[in-house]
PDB file of C-alpha atoms in Angstrom:
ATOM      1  CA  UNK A   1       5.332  29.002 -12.363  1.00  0.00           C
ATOM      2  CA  UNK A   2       7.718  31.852 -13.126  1.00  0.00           C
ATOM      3  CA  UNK A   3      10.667  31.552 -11.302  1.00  0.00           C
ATOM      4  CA  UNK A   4      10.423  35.576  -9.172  1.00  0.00           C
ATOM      5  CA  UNK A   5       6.641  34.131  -7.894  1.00  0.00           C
ATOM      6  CA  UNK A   6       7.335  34.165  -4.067  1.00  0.00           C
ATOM      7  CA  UNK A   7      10.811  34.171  -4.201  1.00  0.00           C
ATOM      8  CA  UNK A   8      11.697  31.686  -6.136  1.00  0.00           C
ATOM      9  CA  UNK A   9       9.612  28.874  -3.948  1.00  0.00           C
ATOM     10  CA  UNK A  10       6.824  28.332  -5.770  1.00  0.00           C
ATOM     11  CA  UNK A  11       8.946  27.472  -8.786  1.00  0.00           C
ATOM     12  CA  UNK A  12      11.096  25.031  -6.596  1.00  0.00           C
ATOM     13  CA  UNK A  13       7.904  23.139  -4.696  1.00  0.00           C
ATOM     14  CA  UNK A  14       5.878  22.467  -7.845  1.00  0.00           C
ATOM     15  CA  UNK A  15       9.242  21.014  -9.256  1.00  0.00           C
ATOM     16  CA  UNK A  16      10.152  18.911  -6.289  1.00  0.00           C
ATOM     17  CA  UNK A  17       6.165  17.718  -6.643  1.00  0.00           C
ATOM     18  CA  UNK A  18       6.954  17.257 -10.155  1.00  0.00           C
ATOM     19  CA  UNK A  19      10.130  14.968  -9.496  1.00  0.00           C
ATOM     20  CA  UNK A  20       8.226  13.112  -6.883  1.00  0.00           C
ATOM     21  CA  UNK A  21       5.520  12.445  -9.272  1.00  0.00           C
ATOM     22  CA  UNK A  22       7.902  11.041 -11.891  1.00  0.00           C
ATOM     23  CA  UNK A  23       9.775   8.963  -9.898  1.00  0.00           C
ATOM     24  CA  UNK A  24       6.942   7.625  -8.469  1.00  0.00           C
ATOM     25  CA  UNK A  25       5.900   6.859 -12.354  1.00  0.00           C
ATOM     26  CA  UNK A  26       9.097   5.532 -13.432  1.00  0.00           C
ATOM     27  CA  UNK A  27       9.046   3.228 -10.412  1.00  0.00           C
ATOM     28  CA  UNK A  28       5.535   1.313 -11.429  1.00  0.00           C
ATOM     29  CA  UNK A  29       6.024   1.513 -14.838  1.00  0.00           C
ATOM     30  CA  UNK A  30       9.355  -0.376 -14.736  1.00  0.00           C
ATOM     31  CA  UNK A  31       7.895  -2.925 -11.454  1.00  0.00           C
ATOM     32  CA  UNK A  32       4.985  -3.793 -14.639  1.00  0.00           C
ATOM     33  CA  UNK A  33       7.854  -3.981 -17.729  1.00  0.00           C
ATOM     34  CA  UNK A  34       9.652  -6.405 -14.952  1.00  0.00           C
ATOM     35  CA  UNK A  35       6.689  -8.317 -14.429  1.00  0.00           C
ATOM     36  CA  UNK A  36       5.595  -8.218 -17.801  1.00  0.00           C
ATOM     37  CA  UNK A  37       9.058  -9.776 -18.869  1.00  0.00           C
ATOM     38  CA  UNK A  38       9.683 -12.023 -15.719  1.00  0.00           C
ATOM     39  CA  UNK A  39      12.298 -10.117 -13.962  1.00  0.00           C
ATOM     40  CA  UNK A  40      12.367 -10.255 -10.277  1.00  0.00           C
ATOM     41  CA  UNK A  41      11.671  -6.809  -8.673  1.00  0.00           C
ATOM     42  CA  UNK A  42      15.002  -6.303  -6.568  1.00  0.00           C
ATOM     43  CA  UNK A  43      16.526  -6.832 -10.374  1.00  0.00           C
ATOM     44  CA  UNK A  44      13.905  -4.023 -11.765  1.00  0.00           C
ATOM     45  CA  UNK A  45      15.323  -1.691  -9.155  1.00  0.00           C
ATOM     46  CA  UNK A  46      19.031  -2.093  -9.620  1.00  0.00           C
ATOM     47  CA  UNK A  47      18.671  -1.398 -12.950  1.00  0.00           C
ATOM     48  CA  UNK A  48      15.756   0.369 -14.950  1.00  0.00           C
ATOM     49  CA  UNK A  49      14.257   2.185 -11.860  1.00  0.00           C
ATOM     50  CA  UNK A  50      17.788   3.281 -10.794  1.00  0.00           C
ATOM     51  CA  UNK A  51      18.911   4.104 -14.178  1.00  0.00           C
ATOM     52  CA  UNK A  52      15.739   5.833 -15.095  1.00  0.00           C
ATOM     53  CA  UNK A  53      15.935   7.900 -11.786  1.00  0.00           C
ATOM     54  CA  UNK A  54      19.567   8.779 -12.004  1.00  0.00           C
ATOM     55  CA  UNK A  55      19.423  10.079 -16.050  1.00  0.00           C
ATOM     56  CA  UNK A  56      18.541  13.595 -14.004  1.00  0.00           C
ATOM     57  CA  UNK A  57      21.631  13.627 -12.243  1.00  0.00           C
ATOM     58  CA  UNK A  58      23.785  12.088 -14.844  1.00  0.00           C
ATOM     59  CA  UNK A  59      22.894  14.900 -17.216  1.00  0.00           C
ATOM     60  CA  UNK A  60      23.241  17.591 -13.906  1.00  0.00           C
ATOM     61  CA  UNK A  61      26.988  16.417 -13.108  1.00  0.00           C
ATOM     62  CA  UNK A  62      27.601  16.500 -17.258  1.00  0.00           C
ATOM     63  CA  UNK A  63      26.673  20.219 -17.632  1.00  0.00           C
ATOM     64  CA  UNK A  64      28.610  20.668 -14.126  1.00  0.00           C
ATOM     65  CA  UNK A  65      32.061  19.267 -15.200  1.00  0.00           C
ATOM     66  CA  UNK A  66      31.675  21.162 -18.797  1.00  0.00           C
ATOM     67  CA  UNK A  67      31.085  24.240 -17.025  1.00  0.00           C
ATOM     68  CA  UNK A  68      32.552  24.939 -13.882  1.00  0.00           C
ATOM     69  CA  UNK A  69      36.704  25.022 -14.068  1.00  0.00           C
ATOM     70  CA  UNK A  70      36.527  22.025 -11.551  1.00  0.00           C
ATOM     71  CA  UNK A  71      35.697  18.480 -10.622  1.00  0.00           C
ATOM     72  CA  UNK A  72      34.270  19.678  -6.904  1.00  0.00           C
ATOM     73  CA  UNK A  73      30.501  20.143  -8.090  1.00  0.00           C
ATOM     74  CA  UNK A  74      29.871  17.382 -10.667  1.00  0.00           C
ATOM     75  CA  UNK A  75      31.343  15.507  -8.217  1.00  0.00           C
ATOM     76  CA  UNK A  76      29.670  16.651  -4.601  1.00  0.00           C
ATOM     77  CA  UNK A  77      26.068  16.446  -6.825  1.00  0.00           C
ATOM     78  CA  UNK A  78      27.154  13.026  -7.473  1.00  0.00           C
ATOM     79  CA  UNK A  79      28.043  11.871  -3.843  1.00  0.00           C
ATOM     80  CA  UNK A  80      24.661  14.930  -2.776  1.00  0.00           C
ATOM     81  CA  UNK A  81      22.368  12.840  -4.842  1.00  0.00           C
ATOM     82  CA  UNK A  82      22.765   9.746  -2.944  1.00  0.00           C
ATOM     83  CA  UNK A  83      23.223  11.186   0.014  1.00  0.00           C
ATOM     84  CA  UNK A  84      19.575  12.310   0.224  1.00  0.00           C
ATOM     85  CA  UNK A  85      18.642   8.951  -1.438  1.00  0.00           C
ATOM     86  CA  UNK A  86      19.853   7.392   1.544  1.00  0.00           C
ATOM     87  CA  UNK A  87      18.978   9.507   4.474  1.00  0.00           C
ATOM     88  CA  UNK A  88      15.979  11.161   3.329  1.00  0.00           C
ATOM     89  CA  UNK A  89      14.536   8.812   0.826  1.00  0.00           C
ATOM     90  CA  UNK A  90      14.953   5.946   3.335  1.00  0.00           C
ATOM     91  CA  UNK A  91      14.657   7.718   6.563  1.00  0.00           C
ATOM     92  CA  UNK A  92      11.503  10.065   6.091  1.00  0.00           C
ATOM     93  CA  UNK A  93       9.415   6.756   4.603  1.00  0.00           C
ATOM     94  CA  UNK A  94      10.545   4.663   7.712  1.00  0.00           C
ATOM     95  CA  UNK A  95      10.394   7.096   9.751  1.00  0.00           C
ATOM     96  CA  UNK A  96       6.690   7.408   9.166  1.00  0.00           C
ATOM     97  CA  UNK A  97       6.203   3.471   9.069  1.00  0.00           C
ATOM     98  CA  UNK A  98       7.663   3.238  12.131  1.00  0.00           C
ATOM     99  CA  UNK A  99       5.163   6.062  14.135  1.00  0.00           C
ATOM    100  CA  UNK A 100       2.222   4.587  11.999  1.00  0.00           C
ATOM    101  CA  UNK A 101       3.017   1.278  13.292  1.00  0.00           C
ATOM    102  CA  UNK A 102       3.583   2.895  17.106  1.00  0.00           C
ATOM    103  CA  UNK A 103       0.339   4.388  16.973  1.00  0.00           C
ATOM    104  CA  UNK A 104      -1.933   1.350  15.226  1.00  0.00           C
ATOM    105  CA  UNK A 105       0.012  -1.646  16.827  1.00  0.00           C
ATOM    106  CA  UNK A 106      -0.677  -4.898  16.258  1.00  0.00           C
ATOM    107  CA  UNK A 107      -3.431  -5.885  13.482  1.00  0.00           C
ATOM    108  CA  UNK A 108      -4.706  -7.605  10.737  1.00  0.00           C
ATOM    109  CA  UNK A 109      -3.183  -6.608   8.775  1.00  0.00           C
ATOM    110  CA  UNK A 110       0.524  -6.997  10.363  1.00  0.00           C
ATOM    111  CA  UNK A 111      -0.459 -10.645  11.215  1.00  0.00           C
ATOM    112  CA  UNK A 112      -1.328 -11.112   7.809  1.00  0.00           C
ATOM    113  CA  UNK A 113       1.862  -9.999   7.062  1.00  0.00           C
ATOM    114  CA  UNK A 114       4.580 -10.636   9.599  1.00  0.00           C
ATOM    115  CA  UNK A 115       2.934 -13.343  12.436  1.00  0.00           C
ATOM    116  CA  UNK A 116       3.945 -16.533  10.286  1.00  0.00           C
ATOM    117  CA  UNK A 117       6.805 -14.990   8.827  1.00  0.00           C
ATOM    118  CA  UNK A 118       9.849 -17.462   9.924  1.00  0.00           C
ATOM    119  CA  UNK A 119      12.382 -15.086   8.701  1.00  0.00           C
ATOM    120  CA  UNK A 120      11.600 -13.044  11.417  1.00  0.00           C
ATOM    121  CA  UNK A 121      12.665 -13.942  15.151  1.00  0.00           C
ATOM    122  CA  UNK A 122      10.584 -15.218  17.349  1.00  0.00           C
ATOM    123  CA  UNK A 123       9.921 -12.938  19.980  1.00  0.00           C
ATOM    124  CA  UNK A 124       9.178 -10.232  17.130  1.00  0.00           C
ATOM    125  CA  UNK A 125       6.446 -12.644  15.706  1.00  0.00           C
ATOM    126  CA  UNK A 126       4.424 -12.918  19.175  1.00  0.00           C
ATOM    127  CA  UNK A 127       5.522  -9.000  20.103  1.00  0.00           C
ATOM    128  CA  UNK A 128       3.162  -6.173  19.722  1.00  0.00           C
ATOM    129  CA  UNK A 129       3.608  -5.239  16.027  1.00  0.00           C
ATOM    130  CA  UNK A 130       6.202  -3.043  14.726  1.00  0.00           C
ATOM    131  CA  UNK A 131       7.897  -1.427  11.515  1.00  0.00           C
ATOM    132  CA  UNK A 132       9.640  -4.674   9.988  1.00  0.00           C
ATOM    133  CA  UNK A 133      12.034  -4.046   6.941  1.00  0.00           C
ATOM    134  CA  UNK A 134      13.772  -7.521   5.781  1.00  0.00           C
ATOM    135  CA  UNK A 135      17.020  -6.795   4.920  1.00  0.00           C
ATOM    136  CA  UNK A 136      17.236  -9.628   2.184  1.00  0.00           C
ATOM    137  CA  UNK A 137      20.134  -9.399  -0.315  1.00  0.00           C
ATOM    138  CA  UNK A 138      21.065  -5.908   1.055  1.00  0.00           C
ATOM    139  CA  UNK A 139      24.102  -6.521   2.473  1.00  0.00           C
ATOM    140  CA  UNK A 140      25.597  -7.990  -0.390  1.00  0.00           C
ATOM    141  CA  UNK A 141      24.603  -5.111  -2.569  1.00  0.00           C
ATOM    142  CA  UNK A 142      26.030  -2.281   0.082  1.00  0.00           C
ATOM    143  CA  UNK A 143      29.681  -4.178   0.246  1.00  0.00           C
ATOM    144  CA  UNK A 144      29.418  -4.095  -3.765  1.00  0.00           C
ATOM    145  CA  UNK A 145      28.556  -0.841  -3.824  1.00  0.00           C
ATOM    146  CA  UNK A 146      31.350   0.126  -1.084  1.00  0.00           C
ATOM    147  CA  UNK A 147      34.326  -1.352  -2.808  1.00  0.00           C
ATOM    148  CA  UNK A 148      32.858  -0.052  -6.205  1.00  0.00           C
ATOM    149  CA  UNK A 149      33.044   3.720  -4.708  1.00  0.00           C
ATOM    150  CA  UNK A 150      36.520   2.506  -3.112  1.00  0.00           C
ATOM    151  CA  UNK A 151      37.769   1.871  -6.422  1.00  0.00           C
ATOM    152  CA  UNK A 152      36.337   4.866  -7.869  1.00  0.00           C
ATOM    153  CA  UNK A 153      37.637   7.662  -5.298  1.00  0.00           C
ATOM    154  CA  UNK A 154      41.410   5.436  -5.426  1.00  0.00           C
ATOM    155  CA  UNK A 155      41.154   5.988  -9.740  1.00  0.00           C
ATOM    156  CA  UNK A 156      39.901   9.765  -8.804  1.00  0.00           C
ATOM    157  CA  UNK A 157      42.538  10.360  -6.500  1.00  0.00           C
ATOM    158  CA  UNK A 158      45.371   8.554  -8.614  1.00  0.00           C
ATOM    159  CA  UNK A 159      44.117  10.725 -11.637  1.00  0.00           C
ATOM    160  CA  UNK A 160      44.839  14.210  -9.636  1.00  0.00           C
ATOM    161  CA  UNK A 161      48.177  12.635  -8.157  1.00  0.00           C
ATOM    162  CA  UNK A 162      49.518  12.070 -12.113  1.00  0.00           C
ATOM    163  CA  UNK A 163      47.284  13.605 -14.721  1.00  0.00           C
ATOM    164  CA  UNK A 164      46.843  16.838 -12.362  1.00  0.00           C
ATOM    165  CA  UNK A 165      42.711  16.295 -12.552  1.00  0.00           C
ATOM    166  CA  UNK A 166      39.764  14.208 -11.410  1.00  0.00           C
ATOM    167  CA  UNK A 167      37.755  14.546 -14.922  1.00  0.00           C
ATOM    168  CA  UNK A 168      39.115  15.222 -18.407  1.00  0.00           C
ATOM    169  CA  UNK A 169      42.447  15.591 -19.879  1.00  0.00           C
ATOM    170  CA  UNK A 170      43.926  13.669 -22.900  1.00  0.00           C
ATOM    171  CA  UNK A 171      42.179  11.685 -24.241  1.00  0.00           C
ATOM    172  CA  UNK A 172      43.618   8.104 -24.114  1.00  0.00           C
ATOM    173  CA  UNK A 173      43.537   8.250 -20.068  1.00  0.00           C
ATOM    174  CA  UNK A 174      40.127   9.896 -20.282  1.00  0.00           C
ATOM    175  CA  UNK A 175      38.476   7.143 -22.623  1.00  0.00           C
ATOM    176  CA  UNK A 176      40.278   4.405 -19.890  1.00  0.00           C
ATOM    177  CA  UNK A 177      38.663   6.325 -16.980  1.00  0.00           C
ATOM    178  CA  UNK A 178      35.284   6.177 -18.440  1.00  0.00           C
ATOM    179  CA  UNK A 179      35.239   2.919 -19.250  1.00  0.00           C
ATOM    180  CA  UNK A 180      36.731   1.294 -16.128  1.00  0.00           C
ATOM    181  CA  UNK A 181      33.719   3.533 -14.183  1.00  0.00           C
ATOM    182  CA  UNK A 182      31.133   1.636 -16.620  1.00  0.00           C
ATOM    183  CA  UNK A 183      32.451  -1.319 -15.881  1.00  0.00           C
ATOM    184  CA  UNK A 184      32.081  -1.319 -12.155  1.00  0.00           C
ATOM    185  CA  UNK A 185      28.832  -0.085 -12.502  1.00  0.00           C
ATOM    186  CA  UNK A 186      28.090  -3.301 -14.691  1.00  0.00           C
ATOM    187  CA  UNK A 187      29.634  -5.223 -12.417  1.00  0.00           C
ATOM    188  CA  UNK A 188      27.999  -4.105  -9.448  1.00  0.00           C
ATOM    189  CA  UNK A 189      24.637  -4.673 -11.640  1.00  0.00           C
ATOM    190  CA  UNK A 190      26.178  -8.572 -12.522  1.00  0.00           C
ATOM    191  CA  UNK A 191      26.735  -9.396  -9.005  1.00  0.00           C
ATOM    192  CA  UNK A 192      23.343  -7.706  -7.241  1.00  0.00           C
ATOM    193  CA  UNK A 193      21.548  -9.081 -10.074  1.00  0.00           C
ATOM    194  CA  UNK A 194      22.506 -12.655  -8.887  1.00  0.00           C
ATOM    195  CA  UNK A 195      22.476 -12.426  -5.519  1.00  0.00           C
ATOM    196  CA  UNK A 196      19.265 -11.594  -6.216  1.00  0.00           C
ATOM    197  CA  UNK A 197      17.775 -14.269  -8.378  1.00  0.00           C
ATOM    198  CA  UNK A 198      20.034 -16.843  -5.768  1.00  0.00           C
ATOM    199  CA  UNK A 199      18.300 -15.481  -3.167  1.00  0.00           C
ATOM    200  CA  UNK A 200      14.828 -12.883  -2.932  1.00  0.00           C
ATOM    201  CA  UNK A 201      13.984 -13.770  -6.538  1.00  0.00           C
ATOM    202  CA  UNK A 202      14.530 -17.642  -6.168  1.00  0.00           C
ATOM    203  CA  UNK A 203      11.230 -17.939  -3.189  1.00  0.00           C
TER     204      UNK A 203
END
């Protein structure tokens, strides 16, 4: 709808549906091109659903730095972005697990699940059923991840110290930027992609 319908928040709900409904899209499109090929799923998520959902803000903090005279917002939509991935993408769904699991309580269908799962301790086995999310490789990934953004904010901050700006400049040192930031994300991609396949994709 036209953006002046109600204020402007007609325009902005049937776009966050919109987003939601894409995602949600992307996501089972690229868990069948993993199966269809043989990659695990933790592998499928690392890389084409998190690629394919992060295009939108890739292109968002491009038109951002190109426009605005500074780094701040290509930079705060970055580190905005994954903030609500984080707390709201992972919060809201647990959230709602974990009162939909409060409310039913133990069942079928959580024995079927959970009651001869040895991963879990015992006393949560024989308990009265709750929200269970098995951590699996996740730990690995987040330390990755946190000296990967380590690295990034040190090159960010060294970049303003001696080349008086986060993003842009001449082009030798802007060309080395880029590519160093590719190459963490690769290797954060290498090393999540075999933790993986030694561990959740190897039962």
């Amino acid at each position: 709808p036209p953006a002046d319908y109600c204020g402007g928040w007609m325009s902005f709900y049937v776009a966050l549906g919109f987003i939601g409904f894409v995602t949600a899209l992307i996501s089972d499109l690229a868990n069948l091109l993993g199966c269809c090929i043989g990659m695990c799923n933790a592998i499928t998520a690392i890389t084409i659903v998190a690629f394919g959902t992060s295009l939108p803000d890739t292109m968002a903090s491009k038109t951002a730095a190109t426009q605005d005279q500074y780094a701040d917002a290509s930079i705060v939509n970055v580190t905005g972005s994954n903030s609500v991935n984080v707390f709201l993408g992972l919060g809201l769904p647990w959230m709602i697990a974990s009162i939909k699991w409060k409310l039913t309580g133990r069942n079928e269908e959580w024995d079927r699940r959970y009651a001869m799962d040895e991963d879990l301790a015992a006393d949560v086995r024989s308990g009265p059923g709750m929200f269970v999310v098995k951590a699996g490789d996740l730990g690995f990934s987040v330390g990755v991840f946190a000296v990967g953004a380590f690295v990034c904010l040190c090159v960010l901050a060294v970049r303003r110290q001696y080349l008086g700006g986060e993003l842009g400049g001449a082009r030798v040192p802007k060309v080395l930027t880029a590519t160093l930031l590719v190459l963490i994300w690769c290797a954060y991609i290498v090393l999540s992609s075999w933790k993986a396949m030694e561990g959740y994709c190897s039962r």
